[in-house]
Coordinates of C-alpha atoms and ligand atoms in Angstrom, one line a residue:
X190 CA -11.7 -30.2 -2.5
X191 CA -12.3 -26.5 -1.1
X192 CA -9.8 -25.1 -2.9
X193 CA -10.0 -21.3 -4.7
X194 CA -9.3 -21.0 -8.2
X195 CA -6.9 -18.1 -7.7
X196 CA -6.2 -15.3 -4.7
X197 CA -9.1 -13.2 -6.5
X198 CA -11.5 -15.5 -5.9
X199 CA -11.0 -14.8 -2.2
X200 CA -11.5 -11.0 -2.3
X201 CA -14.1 -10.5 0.1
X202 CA -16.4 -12.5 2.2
X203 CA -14.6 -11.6 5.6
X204 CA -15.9 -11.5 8.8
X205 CA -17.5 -9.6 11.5
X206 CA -16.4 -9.8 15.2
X207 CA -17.9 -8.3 18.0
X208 CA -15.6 -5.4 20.1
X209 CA -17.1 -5.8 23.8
X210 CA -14.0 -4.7 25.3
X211 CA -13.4 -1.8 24.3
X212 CA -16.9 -1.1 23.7
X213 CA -17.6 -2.1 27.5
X214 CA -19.1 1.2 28.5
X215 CA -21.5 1.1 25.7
X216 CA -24.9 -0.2 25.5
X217 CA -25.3 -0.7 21.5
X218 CA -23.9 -3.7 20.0
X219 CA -20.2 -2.7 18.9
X220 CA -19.2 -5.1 15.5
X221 CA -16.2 -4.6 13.5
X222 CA -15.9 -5.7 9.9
X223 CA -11.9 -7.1 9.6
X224 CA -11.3 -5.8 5.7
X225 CA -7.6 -6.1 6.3
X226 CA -8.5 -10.0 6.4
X227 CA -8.8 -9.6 2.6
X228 CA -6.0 -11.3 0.4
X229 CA -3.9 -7.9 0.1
X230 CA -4.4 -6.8 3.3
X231 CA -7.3 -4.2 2.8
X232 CA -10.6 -3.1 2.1
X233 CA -8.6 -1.8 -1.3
X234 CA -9.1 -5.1 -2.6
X235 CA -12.1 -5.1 -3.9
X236 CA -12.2 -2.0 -5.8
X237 CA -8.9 -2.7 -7.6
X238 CA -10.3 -6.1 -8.9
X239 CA -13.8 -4.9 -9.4
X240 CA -11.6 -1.5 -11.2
X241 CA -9.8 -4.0 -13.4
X242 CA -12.8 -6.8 -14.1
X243 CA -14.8 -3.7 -15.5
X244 CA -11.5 -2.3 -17.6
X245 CA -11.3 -5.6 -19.6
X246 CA -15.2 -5.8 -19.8
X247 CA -15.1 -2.6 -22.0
X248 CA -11.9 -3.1 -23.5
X249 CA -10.0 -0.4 -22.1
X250 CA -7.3 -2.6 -20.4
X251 CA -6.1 -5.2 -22.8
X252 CA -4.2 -8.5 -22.5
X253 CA -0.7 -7.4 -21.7
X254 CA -1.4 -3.7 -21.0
X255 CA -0.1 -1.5 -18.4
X256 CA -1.9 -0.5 -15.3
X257 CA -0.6 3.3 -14.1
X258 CA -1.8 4.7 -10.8
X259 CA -0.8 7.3 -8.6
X260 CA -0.7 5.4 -5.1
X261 CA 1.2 4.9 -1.9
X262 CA -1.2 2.9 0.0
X263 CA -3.6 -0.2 0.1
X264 CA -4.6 0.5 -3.3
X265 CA -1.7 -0.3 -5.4
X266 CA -1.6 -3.7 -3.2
X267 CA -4.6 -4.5 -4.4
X268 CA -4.1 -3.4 -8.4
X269 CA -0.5 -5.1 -7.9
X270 CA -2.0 -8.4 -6.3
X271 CA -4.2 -8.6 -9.5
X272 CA -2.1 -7.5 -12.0
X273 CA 0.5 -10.2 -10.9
X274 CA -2.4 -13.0 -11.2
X275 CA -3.8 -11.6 -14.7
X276 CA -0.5 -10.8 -16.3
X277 CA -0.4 -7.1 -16.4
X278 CA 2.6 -4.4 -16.3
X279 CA 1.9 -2.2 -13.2
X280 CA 3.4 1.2 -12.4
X281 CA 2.8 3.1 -9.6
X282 CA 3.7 6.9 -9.4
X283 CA 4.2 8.0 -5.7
X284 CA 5.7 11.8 -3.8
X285 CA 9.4 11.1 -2.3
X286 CA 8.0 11.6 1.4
X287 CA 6.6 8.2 0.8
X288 CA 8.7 4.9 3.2
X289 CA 10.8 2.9 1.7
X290 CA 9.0 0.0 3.0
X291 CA 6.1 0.9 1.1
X292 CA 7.7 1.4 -2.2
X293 CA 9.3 -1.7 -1.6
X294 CA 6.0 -3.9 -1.0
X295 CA 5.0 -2.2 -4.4
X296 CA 8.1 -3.6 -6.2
X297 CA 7.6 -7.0 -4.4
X298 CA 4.5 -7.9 -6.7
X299 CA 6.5 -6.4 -9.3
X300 CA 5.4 -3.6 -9.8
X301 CA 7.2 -0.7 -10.8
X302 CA 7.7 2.5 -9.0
X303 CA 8.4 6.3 -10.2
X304 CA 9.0 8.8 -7.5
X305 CA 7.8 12.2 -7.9
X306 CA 8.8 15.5 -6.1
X307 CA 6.3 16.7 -3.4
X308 CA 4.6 19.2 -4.9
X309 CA 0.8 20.7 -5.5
X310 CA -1.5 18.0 -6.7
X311 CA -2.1 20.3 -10.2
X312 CA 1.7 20.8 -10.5
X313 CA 3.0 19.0 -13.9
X314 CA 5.5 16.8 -11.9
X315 CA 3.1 15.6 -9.3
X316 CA 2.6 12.1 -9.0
X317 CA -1.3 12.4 -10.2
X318 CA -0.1 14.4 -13.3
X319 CA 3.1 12.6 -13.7
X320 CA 0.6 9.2 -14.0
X321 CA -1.6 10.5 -16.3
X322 CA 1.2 11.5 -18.7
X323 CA 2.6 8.0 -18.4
X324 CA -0.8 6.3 -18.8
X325 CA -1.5 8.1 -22.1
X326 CA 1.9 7.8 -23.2
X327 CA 2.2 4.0 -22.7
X328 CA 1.2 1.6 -25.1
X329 CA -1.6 -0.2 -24.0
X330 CA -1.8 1.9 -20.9
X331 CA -4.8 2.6 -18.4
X332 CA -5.4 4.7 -15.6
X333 CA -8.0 3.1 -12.7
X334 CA -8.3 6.4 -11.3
X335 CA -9.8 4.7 -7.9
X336 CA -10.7 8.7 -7.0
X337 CA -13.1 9.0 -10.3
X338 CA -14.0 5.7 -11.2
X339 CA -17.6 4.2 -10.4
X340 CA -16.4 0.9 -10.2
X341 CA -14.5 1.6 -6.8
X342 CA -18.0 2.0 -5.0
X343 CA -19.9 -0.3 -7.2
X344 CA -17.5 -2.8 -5.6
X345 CA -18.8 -1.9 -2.2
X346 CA -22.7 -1.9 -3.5
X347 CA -21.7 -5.7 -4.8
X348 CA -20.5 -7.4 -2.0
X349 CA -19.9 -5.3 1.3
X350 CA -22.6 -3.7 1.4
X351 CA -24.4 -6.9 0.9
X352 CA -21.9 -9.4 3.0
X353 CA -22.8 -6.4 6.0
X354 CA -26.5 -7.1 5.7
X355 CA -26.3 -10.6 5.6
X356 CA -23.9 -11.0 8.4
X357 CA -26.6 -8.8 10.8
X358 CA -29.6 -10.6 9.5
X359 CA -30.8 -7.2 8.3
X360 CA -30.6 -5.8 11.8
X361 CA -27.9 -2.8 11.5
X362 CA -28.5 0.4 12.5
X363 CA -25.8 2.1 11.8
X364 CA -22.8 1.9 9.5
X365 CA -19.7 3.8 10.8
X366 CA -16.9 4.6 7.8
X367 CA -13.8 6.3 7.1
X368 CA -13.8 8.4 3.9
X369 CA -10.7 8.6 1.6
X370 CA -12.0 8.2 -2.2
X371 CA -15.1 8.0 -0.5
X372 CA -15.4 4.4 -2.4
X373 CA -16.3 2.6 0.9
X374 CA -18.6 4.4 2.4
X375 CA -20.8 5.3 -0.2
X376 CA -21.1 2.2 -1.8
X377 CA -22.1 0.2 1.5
X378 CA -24.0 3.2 2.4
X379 CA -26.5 3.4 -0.8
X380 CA -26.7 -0.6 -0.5
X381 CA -27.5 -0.5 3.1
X382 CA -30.3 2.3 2.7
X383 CA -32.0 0.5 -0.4
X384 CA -32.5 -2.4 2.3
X385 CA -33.7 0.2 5.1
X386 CA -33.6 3.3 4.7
X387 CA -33.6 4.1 8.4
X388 CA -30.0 3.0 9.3
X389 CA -28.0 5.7 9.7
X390 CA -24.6 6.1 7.8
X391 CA -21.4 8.2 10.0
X392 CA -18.7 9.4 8.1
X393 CA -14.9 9.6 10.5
X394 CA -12.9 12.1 8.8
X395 CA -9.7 13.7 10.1
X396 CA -9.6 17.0 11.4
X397 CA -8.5 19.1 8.5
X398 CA -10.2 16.9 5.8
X399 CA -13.0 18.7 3.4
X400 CA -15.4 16.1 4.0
X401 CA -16.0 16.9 7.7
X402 CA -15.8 20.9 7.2
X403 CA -12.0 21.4 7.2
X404 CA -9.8 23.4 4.1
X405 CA -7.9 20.5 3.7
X406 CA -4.8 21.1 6.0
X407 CA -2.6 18.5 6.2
X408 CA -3.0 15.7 9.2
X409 CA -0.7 12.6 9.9
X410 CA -3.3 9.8 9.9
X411 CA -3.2 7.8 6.4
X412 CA -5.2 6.8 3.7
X413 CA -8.3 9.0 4.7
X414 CA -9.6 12.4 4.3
X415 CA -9.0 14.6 1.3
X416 CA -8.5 18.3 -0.1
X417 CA -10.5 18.8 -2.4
X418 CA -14.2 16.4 -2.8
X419 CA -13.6 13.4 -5.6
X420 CA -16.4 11.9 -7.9
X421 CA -16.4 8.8 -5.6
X422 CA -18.1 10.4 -2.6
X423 CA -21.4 10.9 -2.6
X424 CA -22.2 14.1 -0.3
X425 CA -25.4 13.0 0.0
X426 CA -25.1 9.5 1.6
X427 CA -23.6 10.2 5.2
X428 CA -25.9 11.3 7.5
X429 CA -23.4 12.8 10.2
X430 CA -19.5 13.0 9.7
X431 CA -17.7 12.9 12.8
X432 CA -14.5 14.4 13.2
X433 CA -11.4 13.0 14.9
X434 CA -8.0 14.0 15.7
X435 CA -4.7 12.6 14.8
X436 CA -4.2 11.8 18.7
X437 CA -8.0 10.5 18.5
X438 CA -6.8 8.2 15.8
X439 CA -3.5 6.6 16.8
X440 CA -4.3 6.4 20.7
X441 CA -7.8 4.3 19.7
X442 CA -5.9 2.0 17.2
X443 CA -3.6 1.1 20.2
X444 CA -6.2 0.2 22.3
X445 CA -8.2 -1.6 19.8
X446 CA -5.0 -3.7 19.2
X447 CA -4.1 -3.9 22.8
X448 CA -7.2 -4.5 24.2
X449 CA -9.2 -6.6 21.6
X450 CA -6.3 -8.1 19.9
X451 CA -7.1 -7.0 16.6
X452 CA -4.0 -5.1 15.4
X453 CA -5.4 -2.1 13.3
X454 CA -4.0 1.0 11.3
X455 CA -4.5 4.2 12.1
X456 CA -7.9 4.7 10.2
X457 CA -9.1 2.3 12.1
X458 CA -8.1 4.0 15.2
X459 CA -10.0 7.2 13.4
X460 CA -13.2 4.8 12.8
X461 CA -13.7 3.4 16.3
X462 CA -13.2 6.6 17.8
X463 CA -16.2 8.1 15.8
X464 CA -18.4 5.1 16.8
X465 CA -17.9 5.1 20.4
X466 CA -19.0 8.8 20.4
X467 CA -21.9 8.1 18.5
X468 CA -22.3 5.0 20.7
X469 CA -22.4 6.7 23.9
X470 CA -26.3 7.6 23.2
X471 CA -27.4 4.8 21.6
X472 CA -29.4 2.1 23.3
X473 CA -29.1 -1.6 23.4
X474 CA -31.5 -2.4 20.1
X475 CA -28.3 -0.4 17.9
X476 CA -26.1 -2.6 16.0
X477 CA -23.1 0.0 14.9
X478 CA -20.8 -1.9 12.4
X479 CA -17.4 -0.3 12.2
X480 CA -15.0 -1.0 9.0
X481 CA -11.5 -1.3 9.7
X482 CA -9.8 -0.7 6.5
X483 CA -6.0 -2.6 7.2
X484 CA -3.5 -3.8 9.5
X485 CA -1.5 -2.0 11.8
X486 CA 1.8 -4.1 10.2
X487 CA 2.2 -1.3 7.9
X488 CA 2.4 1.5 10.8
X489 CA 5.0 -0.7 13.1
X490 CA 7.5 2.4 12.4
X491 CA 4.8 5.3 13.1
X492 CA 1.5 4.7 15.1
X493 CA 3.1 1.7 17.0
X494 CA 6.5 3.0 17.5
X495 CA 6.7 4.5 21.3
X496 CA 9.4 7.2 20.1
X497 CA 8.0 8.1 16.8
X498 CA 4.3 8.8 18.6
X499 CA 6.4 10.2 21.5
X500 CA 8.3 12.9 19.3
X501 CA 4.9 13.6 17.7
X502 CA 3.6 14.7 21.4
X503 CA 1.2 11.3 21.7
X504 CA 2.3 9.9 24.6
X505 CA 3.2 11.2 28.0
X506 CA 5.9 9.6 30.3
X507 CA 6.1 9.8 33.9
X508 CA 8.0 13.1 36.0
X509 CA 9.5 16.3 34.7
X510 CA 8.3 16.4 30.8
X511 CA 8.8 19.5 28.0
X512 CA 5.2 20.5 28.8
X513 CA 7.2 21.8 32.1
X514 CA 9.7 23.6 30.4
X515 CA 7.3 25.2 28.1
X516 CA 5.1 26.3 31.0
X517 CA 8.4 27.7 32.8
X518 CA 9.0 30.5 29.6
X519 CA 6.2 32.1 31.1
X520 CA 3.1 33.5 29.6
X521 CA 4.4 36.6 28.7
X522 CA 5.5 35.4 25.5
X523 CA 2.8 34.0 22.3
X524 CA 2.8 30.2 21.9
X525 CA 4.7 30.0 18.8
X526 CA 6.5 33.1 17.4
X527 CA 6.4 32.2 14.0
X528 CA 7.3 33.8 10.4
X529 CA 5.6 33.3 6.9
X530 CA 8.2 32.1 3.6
X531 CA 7.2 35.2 1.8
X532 CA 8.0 37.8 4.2
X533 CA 11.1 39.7 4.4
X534 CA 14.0 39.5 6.1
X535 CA 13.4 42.6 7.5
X536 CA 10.3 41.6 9.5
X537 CA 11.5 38.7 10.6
X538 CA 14.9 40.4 12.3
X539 CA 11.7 43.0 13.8
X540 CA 9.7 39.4 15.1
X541 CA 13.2 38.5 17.0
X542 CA 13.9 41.4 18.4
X543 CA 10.2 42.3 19.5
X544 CA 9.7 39.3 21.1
X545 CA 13.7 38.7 22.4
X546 CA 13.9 35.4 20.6
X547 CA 17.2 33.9 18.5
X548 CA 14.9 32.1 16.4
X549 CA 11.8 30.6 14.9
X550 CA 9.7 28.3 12.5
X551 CA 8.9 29.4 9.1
X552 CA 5.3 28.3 8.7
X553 CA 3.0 28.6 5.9
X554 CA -0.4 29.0 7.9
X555 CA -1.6 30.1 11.6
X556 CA -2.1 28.7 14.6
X557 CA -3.0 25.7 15.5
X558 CA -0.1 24.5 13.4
X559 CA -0.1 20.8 11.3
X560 CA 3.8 19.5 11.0
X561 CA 3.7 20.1 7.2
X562 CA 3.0 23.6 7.8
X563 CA 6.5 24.3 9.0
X564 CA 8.5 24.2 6.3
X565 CA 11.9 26.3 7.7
X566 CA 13.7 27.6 10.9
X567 CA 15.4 31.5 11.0
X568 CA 18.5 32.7 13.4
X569 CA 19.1 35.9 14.2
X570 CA 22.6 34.5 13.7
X571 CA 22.4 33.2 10.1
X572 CA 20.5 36.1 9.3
X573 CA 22.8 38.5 10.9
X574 CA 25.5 36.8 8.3
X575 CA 23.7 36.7 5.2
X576 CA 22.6 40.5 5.4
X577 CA 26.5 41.5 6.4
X578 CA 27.1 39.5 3.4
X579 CA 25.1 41.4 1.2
X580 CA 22.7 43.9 2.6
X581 CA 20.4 43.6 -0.5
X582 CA 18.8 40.4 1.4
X583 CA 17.3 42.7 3.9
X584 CA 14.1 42.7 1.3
X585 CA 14.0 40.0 0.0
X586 CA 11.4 37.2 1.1
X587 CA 12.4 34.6 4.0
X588 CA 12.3 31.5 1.8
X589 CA 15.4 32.6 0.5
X590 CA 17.5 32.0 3.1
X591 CA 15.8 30.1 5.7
X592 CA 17.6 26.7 7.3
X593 CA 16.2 23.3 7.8
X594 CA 12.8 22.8 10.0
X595 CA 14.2 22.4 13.8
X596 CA 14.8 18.9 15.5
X597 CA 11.2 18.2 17.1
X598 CA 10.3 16.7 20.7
X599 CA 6.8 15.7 22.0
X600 CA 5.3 17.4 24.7
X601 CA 5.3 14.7 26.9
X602 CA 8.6 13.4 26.8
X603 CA 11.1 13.9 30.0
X604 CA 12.9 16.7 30.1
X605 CA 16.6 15.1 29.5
X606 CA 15.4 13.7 25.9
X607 CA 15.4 17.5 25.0
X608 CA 19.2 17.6 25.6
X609 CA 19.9 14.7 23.7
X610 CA 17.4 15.8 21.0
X611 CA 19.7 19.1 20.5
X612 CA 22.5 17.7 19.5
X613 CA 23.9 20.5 17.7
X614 CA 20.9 22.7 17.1
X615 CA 20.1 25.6 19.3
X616 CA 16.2 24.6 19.6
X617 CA 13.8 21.7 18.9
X618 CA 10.5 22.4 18.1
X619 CA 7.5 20.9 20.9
X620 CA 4.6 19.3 19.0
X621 CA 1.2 18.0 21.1
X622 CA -0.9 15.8 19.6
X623 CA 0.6 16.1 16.2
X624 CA 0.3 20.3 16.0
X625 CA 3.8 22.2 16.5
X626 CA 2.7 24.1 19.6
X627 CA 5.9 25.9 21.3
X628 CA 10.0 25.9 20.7
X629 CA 12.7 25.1 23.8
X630 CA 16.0 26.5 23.5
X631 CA 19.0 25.3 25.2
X632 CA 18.5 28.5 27.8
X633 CA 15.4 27.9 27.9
X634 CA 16.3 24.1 29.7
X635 CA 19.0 25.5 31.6
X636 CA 16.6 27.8 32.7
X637 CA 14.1 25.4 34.0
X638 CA 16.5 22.9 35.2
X639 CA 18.6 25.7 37.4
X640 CA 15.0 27.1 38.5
X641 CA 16.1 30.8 37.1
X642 CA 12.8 32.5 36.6
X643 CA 13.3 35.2 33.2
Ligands
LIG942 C1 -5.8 2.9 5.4 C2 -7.1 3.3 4.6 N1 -8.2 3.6 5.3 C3 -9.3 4.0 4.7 C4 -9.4 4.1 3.4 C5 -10.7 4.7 2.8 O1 -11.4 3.9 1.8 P1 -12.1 4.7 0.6 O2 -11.1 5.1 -0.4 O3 -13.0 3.6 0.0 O4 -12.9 5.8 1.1 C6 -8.3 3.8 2.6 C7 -8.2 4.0 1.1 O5 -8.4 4.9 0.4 C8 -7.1 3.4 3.2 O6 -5.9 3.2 2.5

């Protein structure tokens, strides 16, 4: 009978298609490599078995012990698919901003779950140190540590590096990978080079991410990218990192899905972006594999959700849009007038007054803005109150008594979704592409809509 012994038997071993559709213009073979085809749903798979195979090897996971990781994503699918099948306790530490959904396809496999406030990665109650604490403190407790642990990319030096150069008959060029532990690509990439050391390893790394360059600002795209470099990447191995922008990302996962049927998540989108840049000057001997890491099933509520992508200034619809309104303010005026948390309420009264505005984010960076940079809004109405209140707030900094961030609206959506979007507030802050890039008050639409010019 073909029949598997168990679901980890089945880790691995998936296919490669070609992408000639949306790889049309090209004239380099475009191949994809489906990891979300693996039994939990990603390339995460094989690193969270090959993480746990080597933990009882050496002793350090034990029959009935506890597996603690600090994981939102693909990972903990994977360490809960094999925990379930070997009989392990599993808990999984993850920040509050975290779905629902996703703590509940945890708890599915039976895992357990501990949310943990969103706060610096070294902060005692963040979700790396708060799983740390819990691993040591457990009986029979272990700690993968997929970011660390050489066992991630040894997975990837085992079988997809291998599986890659099998399935091309030894005739890739070039290897195009995402980089989040880093696992992936430099396992495949260090298996790939010891069979030729002439094919050519890309890195696709979100704008923002170390590993192309950036400070590590935060993007929207998940599961790739980092702030700070982990043991797992190799620095050495990728011969070019290419960088790609949220709007990059999710706009190419849509097509891939639409157009090749192949429904993807974002870091896919973030992937086949990089390679058709790099594909554009490559001639028809180039065989450029791509790695899709999941499925777009777990991004039906972001990346494939017209109004989520359209409040995050992805998509454009037809007629009058906010980019309109925005243009109508005039030039007169910065893009964003903005305020810091730590300044006082003194300067920022001076900002709205020097510039005629009612109000503003509270951002902690500069221009161009991510969304988790704006952490507050300021009124010269609710500060006008607090400092009648007690005029001792005049110095003292902004975080103090800032409100909630605005209500925010994509640059490309019609006009009259700004007057629902409102509501009650008195502005809704205009993002493009991701990045918070203006405000529009409710004069501000009046004024545009009655053709007053300021
Ligand atoms: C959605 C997604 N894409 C890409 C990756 C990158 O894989 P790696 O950690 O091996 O670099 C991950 C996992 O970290 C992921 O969850």
């Amino acid at each position: 009978m073909e029949v598997a012994d168990s679901l980890l038997d089945l880790v691995g071993g998936t296919p490669i298609v070609r992408m000639d559709r949306i790889g049309r213009d090209l004239s380099c073979h475009l191949l994809a490599k489906l990891e979300y085809l693996n039994p939990g749903g990603s390339v995460k798979d094989r690193p969270a078995l090959s993480m746990i195979l080597a933990a009882e090897a050496d002793g350090s996971l034990q029959p009935g012990g506890t597996i603690v990781e600090p994981t939102s994503g693909n990972t903990g699918v994977g360490l809960a698919m094999v925990a379930a099948r070997r009989g392990y306790r599993c808990i999984f530490t993850m920040p509050d901003k975290i779905a629902e959904e996703k703590r509940q396809l945890l708890r599915a496999y039976g895992a357990e779950v501990v949310i943990c406030p969103t706060v610096a990665h070294d902060h005692p109650d963040s979700y790396t140190e708060v799983a740390a604490r819990l691993a040591a403190s457990t009986p029979g407790g272990y700690l993968p540590n997929q970011y660390e642990n050489p066992n991630n990319q040894a997975a990837h030096v085992a079988t997809t590096g291998p599986e890659i150069w099998r399935q091309t008959a030894g005739r890739i060029t070039h290897l195009v990978s995402t980089i989040g532990t880093g696992g992936t690509i430099t396992g495949i990439g260090h298996y790939l080079k010891s069979m030729n050391p002439d094919i050519q390893i890309i890195g696709a790394d979100p704008e923002g991410s170390v590993y192309s360059g950036g400070t590590g600002r935060p993007y929207l795209v998940e599961g790739i990218g980092h702030d700070y470099w982990p043991g797992n990447y190799d620095r050495t191995v990728a011969d070019r990192v290419i960088e790609v922008s949220d709007r990059d990302s999710f706009l190419t996962a849509r097509r891939v899905t639409r157009e090749e049927g192949i429904l993807v998540g974002g870091s896919c989108g973030t992937a086949v972006w990089a390679a058709l840049q790099l594909g554009r000057d490559l001639g028809p001997d180039a065989v450029v594999v791509v790695v899709l890491p999941d499925s777009g099933r777990g991004y039906l509520s972001k990346v494939y959700d017209d109004g989520w992508m359209a409040d995050h200034g992805f998509l454009r619809a037809g007629g009058d849009t906010i980019e309109a309104v925005l243009a109508h303010k005039g030039a007169d005026l910065p893009p964003l007038i903005h305020i810091h948390p730590e300044e006082t309420v003194r300067a920022a009264i001076s900002v709205l007054r020097e510039y005629g505005v009612s109000q503003m984010p509270v951002v902690r960076a500069e221009p161009p803005l991510r969304l988790a940079e704006v952490v507050g809004t300021v009124s010269d109405r609710a500060l006008l109150e607090t400092v009648l209140g007690e005029p001792a707030m005049m110095d003292e900094p902004v975080a103090k008594v800032m409100g909630p961030p605005l209500p925010m609206i994509g640059t490309g959506e019609p006009v009259d979704a700004a007057a629902k979007r409102l509501g009650d507030a008195s502005a809704v802050l205009v993002l493009d592409g991701g990045h918070p890039t203006g405000i529009v008050t409710r004069s501000d639409l009046l004024d545009y809509l009655a053709g007053i010019e300021r």
